Short mmCIF file of C-alpha atoms and ligand atoms in Angstrom, two decimals:
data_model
loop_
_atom_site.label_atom_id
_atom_site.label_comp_id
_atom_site.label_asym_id
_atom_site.label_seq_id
_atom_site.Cartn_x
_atom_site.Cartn_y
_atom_site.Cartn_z
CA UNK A 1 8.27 -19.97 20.53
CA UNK A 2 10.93 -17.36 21.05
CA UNK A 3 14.24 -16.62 20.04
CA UNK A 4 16.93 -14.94 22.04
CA UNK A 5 17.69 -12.36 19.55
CA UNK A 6 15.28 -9.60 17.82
CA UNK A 7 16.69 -8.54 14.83
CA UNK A 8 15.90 -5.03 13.35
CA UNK A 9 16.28 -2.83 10.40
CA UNK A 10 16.98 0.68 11.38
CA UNK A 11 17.24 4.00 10.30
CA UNK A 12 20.77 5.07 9.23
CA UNK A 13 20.79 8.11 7.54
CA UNK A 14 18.28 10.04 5.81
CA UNK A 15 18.57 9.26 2.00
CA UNK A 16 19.10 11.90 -0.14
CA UNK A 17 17.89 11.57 -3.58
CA UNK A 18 17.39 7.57 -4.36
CA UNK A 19 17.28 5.96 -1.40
CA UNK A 20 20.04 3.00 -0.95
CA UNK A 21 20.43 0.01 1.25
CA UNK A 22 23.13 2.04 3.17
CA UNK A 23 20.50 4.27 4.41
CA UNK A 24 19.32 1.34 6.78
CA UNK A 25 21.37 -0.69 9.07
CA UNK A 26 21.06 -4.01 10.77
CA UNK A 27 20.95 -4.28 14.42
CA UNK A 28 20.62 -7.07 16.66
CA UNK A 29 18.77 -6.69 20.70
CA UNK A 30 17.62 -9.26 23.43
CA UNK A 31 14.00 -10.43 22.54
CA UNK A 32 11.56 -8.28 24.74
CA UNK A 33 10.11 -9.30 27.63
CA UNK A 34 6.62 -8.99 28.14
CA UNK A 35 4.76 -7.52 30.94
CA UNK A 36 1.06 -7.40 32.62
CA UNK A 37 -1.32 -6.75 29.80
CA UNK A 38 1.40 -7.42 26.99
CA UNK A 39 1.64 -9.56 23.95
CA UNK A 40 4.63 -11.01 22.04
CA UNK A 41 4.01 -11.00 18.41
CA UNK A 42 6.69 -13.24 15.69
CA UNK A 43 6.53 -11.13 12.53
CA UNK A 44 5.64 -13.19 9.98
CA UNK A 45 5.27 -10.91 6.58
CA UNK A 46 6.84 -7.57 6.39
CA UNK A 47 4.97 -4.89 4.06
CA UNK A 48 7.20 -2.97 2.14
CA UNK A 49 4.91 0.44 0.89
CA UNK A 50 6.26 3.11 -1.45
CA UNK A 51 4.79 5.86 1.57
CA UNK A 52 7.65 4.50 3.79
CA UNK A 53 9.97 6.75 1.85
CA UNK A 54 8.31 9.69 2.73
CA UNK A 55 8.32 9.05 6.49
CA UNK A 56 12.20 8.79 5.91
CA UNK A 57 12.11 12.47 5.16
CA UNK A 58 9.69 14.23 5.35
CA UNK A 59 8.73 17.18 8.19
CA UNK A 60 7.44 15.99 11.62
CA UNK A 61 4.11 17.35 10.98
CA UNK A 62 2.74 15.47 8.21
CA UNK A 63 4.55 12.03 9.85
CA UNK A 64 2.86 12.59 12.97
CA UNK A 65 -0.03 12.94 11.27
CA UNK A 66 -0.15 10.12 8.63
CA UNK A 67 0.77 7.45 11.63
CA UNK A 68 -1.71 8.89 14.32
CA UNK A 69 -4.26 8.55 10.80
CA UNK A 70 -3.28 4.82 10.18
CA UNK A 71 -2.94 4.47 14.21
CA UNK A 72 -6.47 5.57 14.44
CA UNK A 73 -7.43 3.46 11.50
CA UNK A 74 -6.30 0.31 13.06
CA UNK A 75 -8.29 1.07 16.30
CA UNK A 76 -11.58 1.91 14.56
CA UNK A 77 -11.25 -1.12 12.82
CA UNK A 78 -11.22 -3.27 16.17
CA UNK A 79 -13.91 -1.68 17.08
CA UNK A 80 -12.58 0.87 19.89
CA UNK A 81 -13.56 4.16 18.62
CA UNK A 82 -11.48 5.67 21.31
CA UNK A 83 -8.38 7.87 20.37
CA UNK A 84 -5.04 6.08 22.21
CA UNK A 85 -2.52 8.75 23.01
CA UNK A 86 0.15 10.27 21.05
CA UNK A 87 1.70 7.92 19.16
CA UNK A 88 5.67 8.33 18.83
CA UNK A 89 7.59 11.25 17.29
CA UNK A 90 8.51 10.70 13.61
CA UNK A 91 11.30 8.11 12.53
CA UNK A 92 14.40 9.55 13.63
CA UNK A 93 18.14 8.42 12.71
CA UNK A 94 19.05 5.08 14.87
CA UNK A 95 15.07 4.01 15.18
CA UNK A 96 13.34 0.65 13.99
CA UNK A 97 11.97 1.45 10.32
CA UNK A 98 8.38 1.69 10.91
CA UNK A 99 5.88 -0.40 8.71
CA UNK A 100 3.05 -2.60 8.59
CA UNK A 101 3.25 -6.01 8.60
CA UNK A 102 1.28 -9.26 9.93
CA UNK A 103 2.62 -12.24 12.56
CA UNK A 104 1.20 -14.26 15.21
CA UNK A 105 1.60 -13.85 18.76
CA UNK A 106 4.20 -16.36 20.74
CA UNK A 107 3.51 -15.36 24.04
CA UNK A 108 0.95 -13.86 26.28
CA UNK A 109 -0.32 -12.00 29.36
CA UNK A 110 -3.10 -9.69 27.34
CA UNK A 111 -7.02 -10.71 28.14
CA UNK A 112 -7.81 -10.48 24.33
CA UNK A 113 -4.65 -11.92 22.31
CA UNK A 114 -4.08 -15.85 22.85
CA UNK A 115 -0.84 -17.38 21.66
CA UNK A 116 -1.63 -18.50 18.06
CA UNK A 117 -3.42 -15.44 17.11
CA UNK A 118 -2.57 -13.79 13.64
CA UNK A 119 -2.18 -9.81 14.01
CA UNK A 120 -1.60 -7.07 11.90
CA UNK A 121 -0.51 -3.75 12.69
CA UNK A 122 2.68 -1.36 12.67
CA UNK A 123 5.32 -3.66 13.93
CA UNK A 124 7.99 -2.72 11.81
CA UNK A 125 10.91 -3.95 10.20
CA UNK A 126 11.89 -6.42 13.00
CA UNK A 127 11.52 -9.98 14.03
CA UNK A 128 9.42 -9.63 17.60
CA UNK A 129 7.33 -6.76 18.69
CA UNK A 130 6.17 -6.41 22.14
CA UNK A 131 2.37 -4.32 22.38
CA UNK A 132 0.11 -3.83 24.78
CA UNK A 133 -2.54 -3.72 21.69
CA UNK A 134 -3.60 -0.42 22.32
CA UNK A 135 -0.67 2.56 22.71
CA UNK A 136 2.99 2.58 20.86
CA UNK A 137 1.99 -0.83 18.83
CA UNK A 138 -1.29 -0.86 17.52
CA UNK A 139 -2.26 -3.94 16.18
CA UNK A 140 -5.30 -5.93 15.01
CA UNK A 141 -6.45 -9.30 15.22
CA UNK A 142 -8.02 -11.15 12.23
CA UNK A 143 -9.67 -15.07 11.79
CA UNK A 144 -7.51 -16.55 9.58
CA UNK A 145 -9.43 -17.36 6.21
CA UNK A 146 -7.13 -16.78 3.11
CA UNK A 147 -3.80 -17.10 2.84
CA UNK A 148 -2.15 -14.70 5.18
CA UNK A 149 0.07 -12.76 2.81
CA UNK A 150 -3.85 -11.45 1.49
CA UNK A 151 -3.89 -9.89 4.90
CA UNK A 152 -1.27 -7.60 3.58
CA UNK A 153 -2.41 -6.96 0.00
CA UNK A 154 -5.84 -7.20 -1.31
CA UNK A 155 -7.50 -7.42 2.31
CA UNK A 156 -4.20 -5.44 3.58
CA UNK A 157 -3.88 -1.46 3.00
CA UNK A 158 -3.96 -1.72 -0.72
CA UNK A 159 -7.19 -3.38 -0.72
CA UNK A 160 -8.99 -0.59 1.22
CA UNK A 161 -6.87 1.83 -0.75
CA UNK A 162 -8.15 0.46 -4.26
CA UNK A 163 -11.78 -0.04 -3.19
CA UNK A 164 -12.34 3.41 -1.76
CA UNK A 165 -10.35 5.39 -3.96
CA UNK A 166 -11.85 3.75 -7.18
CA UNK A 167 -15.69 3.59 -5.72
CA UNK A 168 -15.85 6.87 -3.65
CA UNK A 169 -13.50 9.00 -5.14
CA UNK A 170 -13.22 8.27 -8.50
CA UNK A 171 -16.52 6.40 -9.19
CA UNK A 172 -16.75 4.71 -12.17
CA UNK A 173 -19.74 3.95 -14.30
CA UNK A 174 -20.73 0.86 -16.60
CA UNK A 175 -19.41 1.68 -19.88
CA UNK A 176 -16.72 4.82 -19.07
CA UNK A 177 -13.40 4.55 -19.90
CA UNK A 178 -10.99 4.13 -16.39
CA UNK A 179 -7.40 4.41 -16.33
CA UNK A 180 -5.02 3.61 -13.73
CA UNK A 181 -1.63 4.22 -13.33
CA UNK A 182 0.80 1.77 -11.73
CA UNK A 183 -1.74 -1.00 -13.17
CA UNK A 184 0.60 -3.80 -12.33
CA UNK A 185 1.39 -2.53 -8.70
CA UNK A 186 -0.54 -3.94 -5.69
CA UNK A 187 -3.10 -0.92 -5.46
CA UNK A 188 -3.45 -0.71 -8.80
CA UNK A 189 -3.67 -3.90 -9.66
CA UNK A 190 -6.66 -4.15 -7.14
CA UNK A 191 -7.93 -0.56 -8.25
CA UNK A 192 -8.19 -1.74 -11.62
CA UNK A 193 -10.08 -5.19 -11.37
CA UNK A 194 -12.73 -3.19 -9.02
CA UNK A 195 -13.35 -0.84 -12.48
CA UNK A 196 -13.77 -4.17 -14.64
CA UNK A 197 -16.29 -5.48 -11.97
CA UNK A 198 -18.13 -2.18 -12.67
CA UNK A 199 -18.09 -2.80 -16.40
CA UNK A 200 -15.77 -0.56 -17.45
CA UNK A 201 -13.33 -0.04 -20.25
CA UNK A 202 -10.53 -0.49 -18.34
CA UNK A 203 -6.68 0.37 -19.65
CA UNK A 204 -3.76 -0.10 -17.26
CA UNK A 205 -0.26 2.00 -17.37
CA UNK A 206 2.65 -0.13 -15.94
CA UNK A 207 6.37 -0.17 -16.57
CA UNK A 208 7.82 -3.55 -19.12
CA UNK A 209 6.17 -5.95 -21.40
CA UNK A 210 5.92 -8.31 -19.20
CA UNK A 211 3.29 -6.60 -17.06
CA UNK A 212 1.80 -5.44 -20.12
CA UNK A 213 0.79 -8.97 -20.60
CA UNK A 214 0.11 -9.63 -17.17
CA UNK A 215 -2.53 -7.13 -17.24
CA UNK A 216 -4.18 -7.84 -20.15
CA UNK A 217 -3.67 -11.68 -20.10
CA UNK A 218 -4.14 -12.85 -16.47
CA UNK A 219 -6.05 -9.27 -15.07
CA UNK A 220 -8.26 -8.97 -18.27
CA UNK A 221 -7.55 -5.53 -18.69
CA UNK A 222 -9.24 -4.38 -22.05
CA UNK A 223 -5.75 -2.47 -23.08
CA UNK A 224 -2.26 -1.88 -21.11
CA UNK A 225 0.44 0.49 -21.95
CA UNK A 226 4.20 -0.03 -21.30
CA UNK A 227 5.27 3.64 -20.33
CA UNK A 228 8.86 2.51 -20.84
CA UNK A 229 8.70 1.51 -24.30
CA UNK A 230 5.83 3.08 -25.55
CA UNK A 231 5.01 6.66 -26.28
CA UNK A 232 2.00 7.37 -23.59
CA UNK A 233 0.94 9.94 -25.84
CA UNK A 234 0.08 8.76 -28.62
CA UNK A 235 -1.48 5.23 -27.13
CA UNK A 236 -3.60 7.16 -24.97
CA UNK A 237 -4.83 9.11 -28.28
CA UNK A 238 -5.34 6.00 -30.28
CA UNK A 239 -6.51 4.14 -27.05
CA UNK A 240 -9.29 6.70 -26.24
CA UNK A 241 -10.15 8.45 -28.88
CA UNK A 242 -12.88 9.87 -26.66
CA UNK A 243 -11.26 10.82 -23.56
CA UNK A 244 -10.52 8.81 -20.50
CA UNK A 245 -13.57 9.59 -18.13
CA UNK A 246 -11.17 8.04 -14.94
CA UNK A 247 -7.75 8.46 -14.38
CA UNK A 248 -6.99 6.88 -10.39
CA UNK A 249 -3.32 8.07 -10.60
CA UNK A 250 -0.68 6.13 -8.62
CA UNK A 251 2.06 8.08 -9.75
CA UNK A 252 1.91 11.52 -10.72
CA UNK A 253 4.28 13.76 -12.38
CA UNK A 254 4.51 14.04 -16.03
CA UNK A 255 2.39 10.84 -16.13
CA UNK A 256 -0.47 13.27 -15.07
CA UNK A 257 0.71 15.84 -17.07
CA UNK A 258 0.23 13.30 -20.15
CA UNK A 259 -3.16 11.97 -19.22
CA UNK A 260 -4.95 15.28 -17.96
CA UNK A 261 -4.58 16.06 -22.16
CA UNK A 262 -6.94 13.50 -22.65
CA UNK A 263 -9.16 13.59 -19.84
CA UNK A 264 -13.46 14.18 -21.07
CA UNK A 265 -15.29 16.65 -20.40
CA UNK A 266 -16.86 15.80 -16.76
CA UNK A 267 -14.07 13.74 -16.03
CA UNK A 268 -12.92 12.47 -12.58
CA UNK A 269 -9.27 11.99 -11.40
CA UNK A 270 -8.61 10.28 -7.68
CA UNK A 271 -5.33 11.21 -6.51
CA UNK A 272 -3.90 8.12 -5.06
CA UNK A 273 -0.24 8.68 -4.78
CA UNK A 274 2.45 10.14 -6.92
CA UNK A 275 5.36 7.67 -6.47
CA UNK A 276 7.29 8.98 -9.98
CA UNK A 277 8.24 11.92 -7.25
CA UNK A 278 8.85 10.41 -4.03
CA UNK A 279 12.96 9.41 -4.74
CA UNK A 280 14.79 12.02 -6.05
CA UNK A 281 16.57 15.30 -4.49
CA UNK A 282 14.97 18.18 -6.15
CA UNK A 283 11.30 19.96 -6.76
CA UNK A 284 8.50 17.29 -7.74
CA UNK A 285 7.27 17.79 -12.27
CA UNK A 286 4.24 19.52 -11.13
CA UNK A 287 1.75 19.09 -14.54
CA UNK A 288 1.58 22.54 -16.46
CA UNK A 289 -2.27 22.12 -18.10
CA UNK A 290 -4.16 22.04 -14.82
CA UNK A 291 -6.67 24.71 -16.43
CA UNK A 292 -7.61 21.30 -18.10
CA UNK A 293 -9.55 20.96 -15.02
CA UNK A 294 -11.57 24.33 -15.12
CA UNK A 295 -12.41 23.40 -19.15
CA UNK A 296 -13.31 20.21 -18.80
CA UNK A 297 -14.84 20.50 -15.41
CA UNK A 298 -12.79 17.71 -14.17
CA UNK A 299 -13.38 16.59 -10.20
CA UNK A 300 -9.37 16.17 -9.22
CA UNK A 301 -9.60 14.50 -5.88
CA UNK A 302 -6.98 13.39 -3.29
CA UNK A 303 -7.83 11.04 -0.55
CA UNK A 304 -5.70 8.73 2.43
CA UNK A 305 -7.21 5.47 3.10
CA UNK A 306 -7.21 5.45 6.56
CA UNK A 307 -10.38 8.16 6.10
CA UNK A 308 -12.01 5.19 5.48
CA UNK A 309 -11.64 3.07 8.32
CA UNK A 310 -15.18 2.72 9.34
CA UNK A 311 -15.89 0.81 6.89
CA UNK A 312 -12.71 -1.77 6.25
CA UNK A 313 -15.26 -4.14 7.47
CA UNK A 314 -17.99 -3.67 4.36
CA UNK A 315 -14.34 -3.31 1.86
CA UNK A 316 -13.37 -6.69 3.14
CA UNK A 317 -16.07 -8.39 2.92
CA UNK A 318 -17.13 -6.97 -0.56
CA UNK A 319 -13.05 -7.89 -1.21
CA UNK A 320 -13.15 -11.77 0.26
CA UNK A 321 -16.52 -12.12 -1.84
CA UNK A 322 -15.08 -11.07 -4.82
CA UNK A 323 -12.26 -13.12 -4.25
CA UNK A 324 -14.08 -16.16 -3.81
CA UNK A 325 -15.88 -15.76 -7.00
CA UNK A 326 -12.72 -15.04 -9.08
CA UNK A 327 -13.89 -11.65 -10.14
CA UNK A 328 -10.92 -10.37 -8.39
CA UNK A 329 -7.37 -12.02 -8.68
CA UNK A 330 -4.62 -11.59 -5.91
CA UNK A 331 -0.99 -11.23 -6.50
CA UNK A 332 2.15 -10.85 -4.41
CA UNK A 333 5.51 -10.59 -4.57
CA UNK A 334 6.93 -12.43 -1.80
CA UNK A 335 10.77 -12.06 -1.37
CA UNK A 336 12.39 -14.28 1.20
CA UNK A 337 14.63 -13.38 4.62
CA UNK A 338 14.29 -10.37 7.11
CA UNK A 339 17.82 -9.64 5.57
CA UNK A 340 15.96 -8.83 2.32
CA UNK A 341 13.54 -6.26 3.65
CA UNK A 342 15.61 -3.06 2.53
CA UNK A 343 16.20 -4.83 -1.37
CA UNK A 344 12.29 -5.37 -1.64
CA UNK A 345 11.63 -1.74 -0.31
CA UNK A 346 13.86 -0.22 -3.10
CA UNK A 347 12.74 -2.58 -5.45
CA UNK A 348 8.91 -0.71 -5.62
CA UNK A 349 10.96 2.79 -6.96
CA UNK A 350 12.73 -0.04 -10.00
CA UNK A 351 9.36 -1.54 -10.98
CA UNK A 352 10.56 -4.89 -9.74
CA UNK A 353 7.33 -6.12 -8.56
CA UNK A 354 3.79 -7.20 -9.94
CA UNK A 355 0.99 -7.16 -7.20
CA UNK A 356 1.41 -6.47 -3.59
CA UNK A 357 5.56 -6.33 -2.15
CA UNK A 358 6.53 -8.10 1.29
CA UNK A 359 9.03 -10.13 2.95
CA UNK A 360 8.20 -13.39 4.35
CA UNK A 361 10.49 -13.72 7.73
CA UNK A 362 8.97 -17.37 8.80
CA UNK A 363 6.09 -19.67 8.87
CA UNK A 364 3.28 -19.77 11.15
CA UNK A 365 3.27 -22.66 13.58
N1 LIG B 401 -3.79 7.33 -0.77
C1 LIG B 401 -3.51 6.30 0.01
O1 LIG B 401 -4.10 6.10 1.08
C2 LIG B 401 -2.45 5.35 -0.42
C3 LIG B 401 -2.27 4.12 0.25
C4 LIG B 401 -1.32 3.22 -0.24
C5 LIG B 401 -0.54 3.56 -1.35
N2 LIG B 401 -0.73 4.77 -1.95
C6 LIG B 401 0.03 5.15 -3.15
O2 LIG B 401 -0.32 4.28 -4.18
C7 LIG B 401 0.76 4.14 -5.09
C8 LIG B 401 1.06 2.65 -5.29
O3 LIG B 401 1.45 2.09 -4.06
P1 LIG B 401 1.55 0.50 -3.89
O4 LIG B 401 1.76 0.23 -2.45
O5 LIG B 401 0.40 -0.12 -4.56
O6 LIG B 401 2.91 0.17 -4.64
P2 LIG B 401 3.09 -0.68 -5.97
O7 LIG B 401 2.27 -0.05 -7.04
O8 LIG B 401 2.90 -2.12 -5.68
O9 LIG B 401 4.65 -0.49 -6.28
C9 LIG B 401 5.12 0.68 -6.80
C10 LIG B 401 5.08 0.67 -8.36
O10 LIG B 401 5.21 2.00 -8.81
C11 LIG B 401 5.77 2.02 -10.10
N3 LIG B 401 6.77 3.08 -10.20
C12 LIG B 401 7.90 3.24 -9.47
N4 LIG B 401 8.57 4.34 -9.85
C13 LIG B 401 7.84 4.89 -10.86
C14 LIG B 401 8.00 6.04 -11.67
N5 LIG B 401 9.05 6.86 -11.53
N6 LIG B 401 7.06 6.29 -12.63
C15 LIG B 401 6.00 5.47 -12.78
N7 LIG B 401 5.79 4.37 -12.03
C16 LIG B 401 6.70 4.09 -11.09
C17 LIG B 401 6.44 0.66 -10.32
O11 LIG B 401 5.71 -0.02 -11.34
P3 LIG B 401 6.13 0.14 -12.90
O12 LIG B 401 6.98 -1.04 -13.22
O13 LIG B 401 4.80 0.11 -13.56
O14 LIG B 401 6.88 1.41 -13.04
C18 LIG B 401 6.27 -0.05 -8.98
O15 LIG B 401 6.04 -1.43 -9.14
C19 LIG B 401 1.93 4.91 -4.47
O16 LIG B 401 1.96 6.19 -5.06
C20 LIG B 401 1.54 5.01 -3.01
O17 LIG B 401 2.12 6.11 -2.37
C21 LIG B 401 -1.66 5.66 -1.51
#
């Protein structure tokens, strides 16, 4: 079932400093029409990721890169190890604001997708998307077996990102201390139930009391800090009194300045992200002690989880199997109405969410 109009956010200007609803602009086309070997997907749930902001400035080079890297992702994990072609340049001024999201197709003429099937890909921030499945709009089918907005967190991109970067990067053992940083977010939320599973200690950092409790209470985090409120500082010194042998590190800055003090000797750090720099004009805090990481011997390492595609499939299933035991709790934040999309965006640089951030645009039929 179609509609006669496709509504879109775009691009309209490039934010400088915080970014602001202003920056995008609402536009409304003529619902495509598909051709020979073309699908028409409904978008169902919209993603909104704190890496979007980057693509809204950043240099051509490293966009082209990071979508052909998730592009490629999303074709190794059909199963076509083949490389499609260029994907398209980086989001300029006037163009649909990229992002992943998940919906079901309405209409077909593709061998593979059937009308009914749930796909997940880079369909942006608009009602329909047109693909041919393999060039401009690569998606992904998936069986539908939890609730779909899962498709988008735990079993979406944050899943993958929280079970690699905590079990190859930062790899914890029974019995260390972990910490992770932007605890109550969707990554880290994920990130730091996968420690607990592996019998760690395991102390979250999140912003407000109320995730403070969220973590501890509903997550079963052994500790949580409220960065706002409390002096990192001095929790992390009466937290750990022996050092914090994992820090995965959602957001950077002087967060990292503050924990790398009280990393142990032999210490790991996985560099997830570093959103406490990606909205604001100016030079990123850059920490001051890194010799911390010569002294200590401390393995500081950065990683993108689309590196891991070849193995979404084992992540998934180690995910859904988890899930289904209640080892590992799921959260989203589901905000309502494509005209919402832009609020819940800015909303990840406010705190304003605990677990995974999308907009629900409609119901599956
Ligand atoms: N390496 C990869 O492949 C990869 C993939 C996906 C995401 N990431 C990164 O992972 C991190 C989390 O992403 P996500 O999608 O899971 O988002 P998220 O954690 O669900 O949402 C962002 C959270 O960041 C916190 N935050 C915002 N501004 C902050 C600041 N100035 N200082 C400290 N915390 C701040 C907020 O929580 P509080 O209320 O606690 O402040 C907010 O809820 C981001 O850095 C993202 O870029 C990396």
């Amino acid at each position: 079932m179609r509609a006669e109009i496709n509504r879109q956010w775009l691009l309209a200007s490039r934010p400088r400093g915080t970014v602001a609803e202003a920056d995008f602009r609402c536009h409304e086309v003529p619902c495509p029409n598909i051709g020979s070997g073309q699908f028409l997907v409904r978008t169902l749930y919209v993603s909104v990721d704190p890496g979007l902001r980057g693509w809204l400035t950043h240099s051509p080079e490293y966009l082209s890169e990071a979508i052909d890297l998730y592009r490629d992702a999303l074709f190794v994990t059909r199963g076509q190890m083949t490389v499609p072609p260029q994907y398209s340049a980086p989001l300029s001024i006037g163009a649909v604001m990229c992002g992943s999201a998940l919906g079901q197709v309405v209409e077909s003429r593709h061998p593979e997708f059937a009308v009914g099937d749930f796909v997940s890909g880079l369909l942006g921030w608009q009602e329909y998307c047109a693909s041919d499945g393999t060039a401009q709009v690569p998606v992904f089918r998936f069986k539908r077996v939890h609730p779909l907005p899962r498709y988008l967190g735990v079993l979406g991109n944050s899943g993958m990102t929280a079970y690699f970067g905590m079990l190859d990067v930062a790899k914890p053992r029974a019995g260390e201390t972990v910490l992770v940083s932007g605890a109550a977010g969707a990554t880290g939320s994920t990130a730091a139930q996968i420690a607990k599973i592996r019998q760690c200690r395991v102390i979250g950092v999140a912003g407000g009391d109320e995730k403070r409790r969220w973590l501890t209470e509903q997550l079963g985090l052994d500790a949580a800090i409220d960065y706002k409120s409390e002096d990192l500082d001095a929790r992390l010194k009466e937290l750990c009194p022996d050092g914090v042998n994992v820090y995965f590190d959602n957001v950077g800055g002087r967060t990292l300045e503050i924990v790398l003090d009280h990393m142990a000797t032999w210490g790991r750090i996985a560099l997830c992200g570093a959103i406490s720099d990606y909205d604001h004009a100016g030079a990123p805090a850059g920490p001051a002690n890194l010799v911390h990481l010569a002294t200590r011997r401390i393995r500081m390492e950065g990683f993108l989880a689309p590196d891991y595609a070849p193995r979404y499939r084992e992540a998934r299933r180690q995910l859904s199997a988890w899930l289904a035991t209640g080892a590992l709790k799921s959260c989203e934040d589901i905000h309502e109405g494509f005209e919402n999309i832009p609020r819940a965006f800015l909303g990840l640089f406010r705190g304003a969410n605990i677990g995974k951030a999308m907009v629900k645009l409609a119901d599956p039929v």
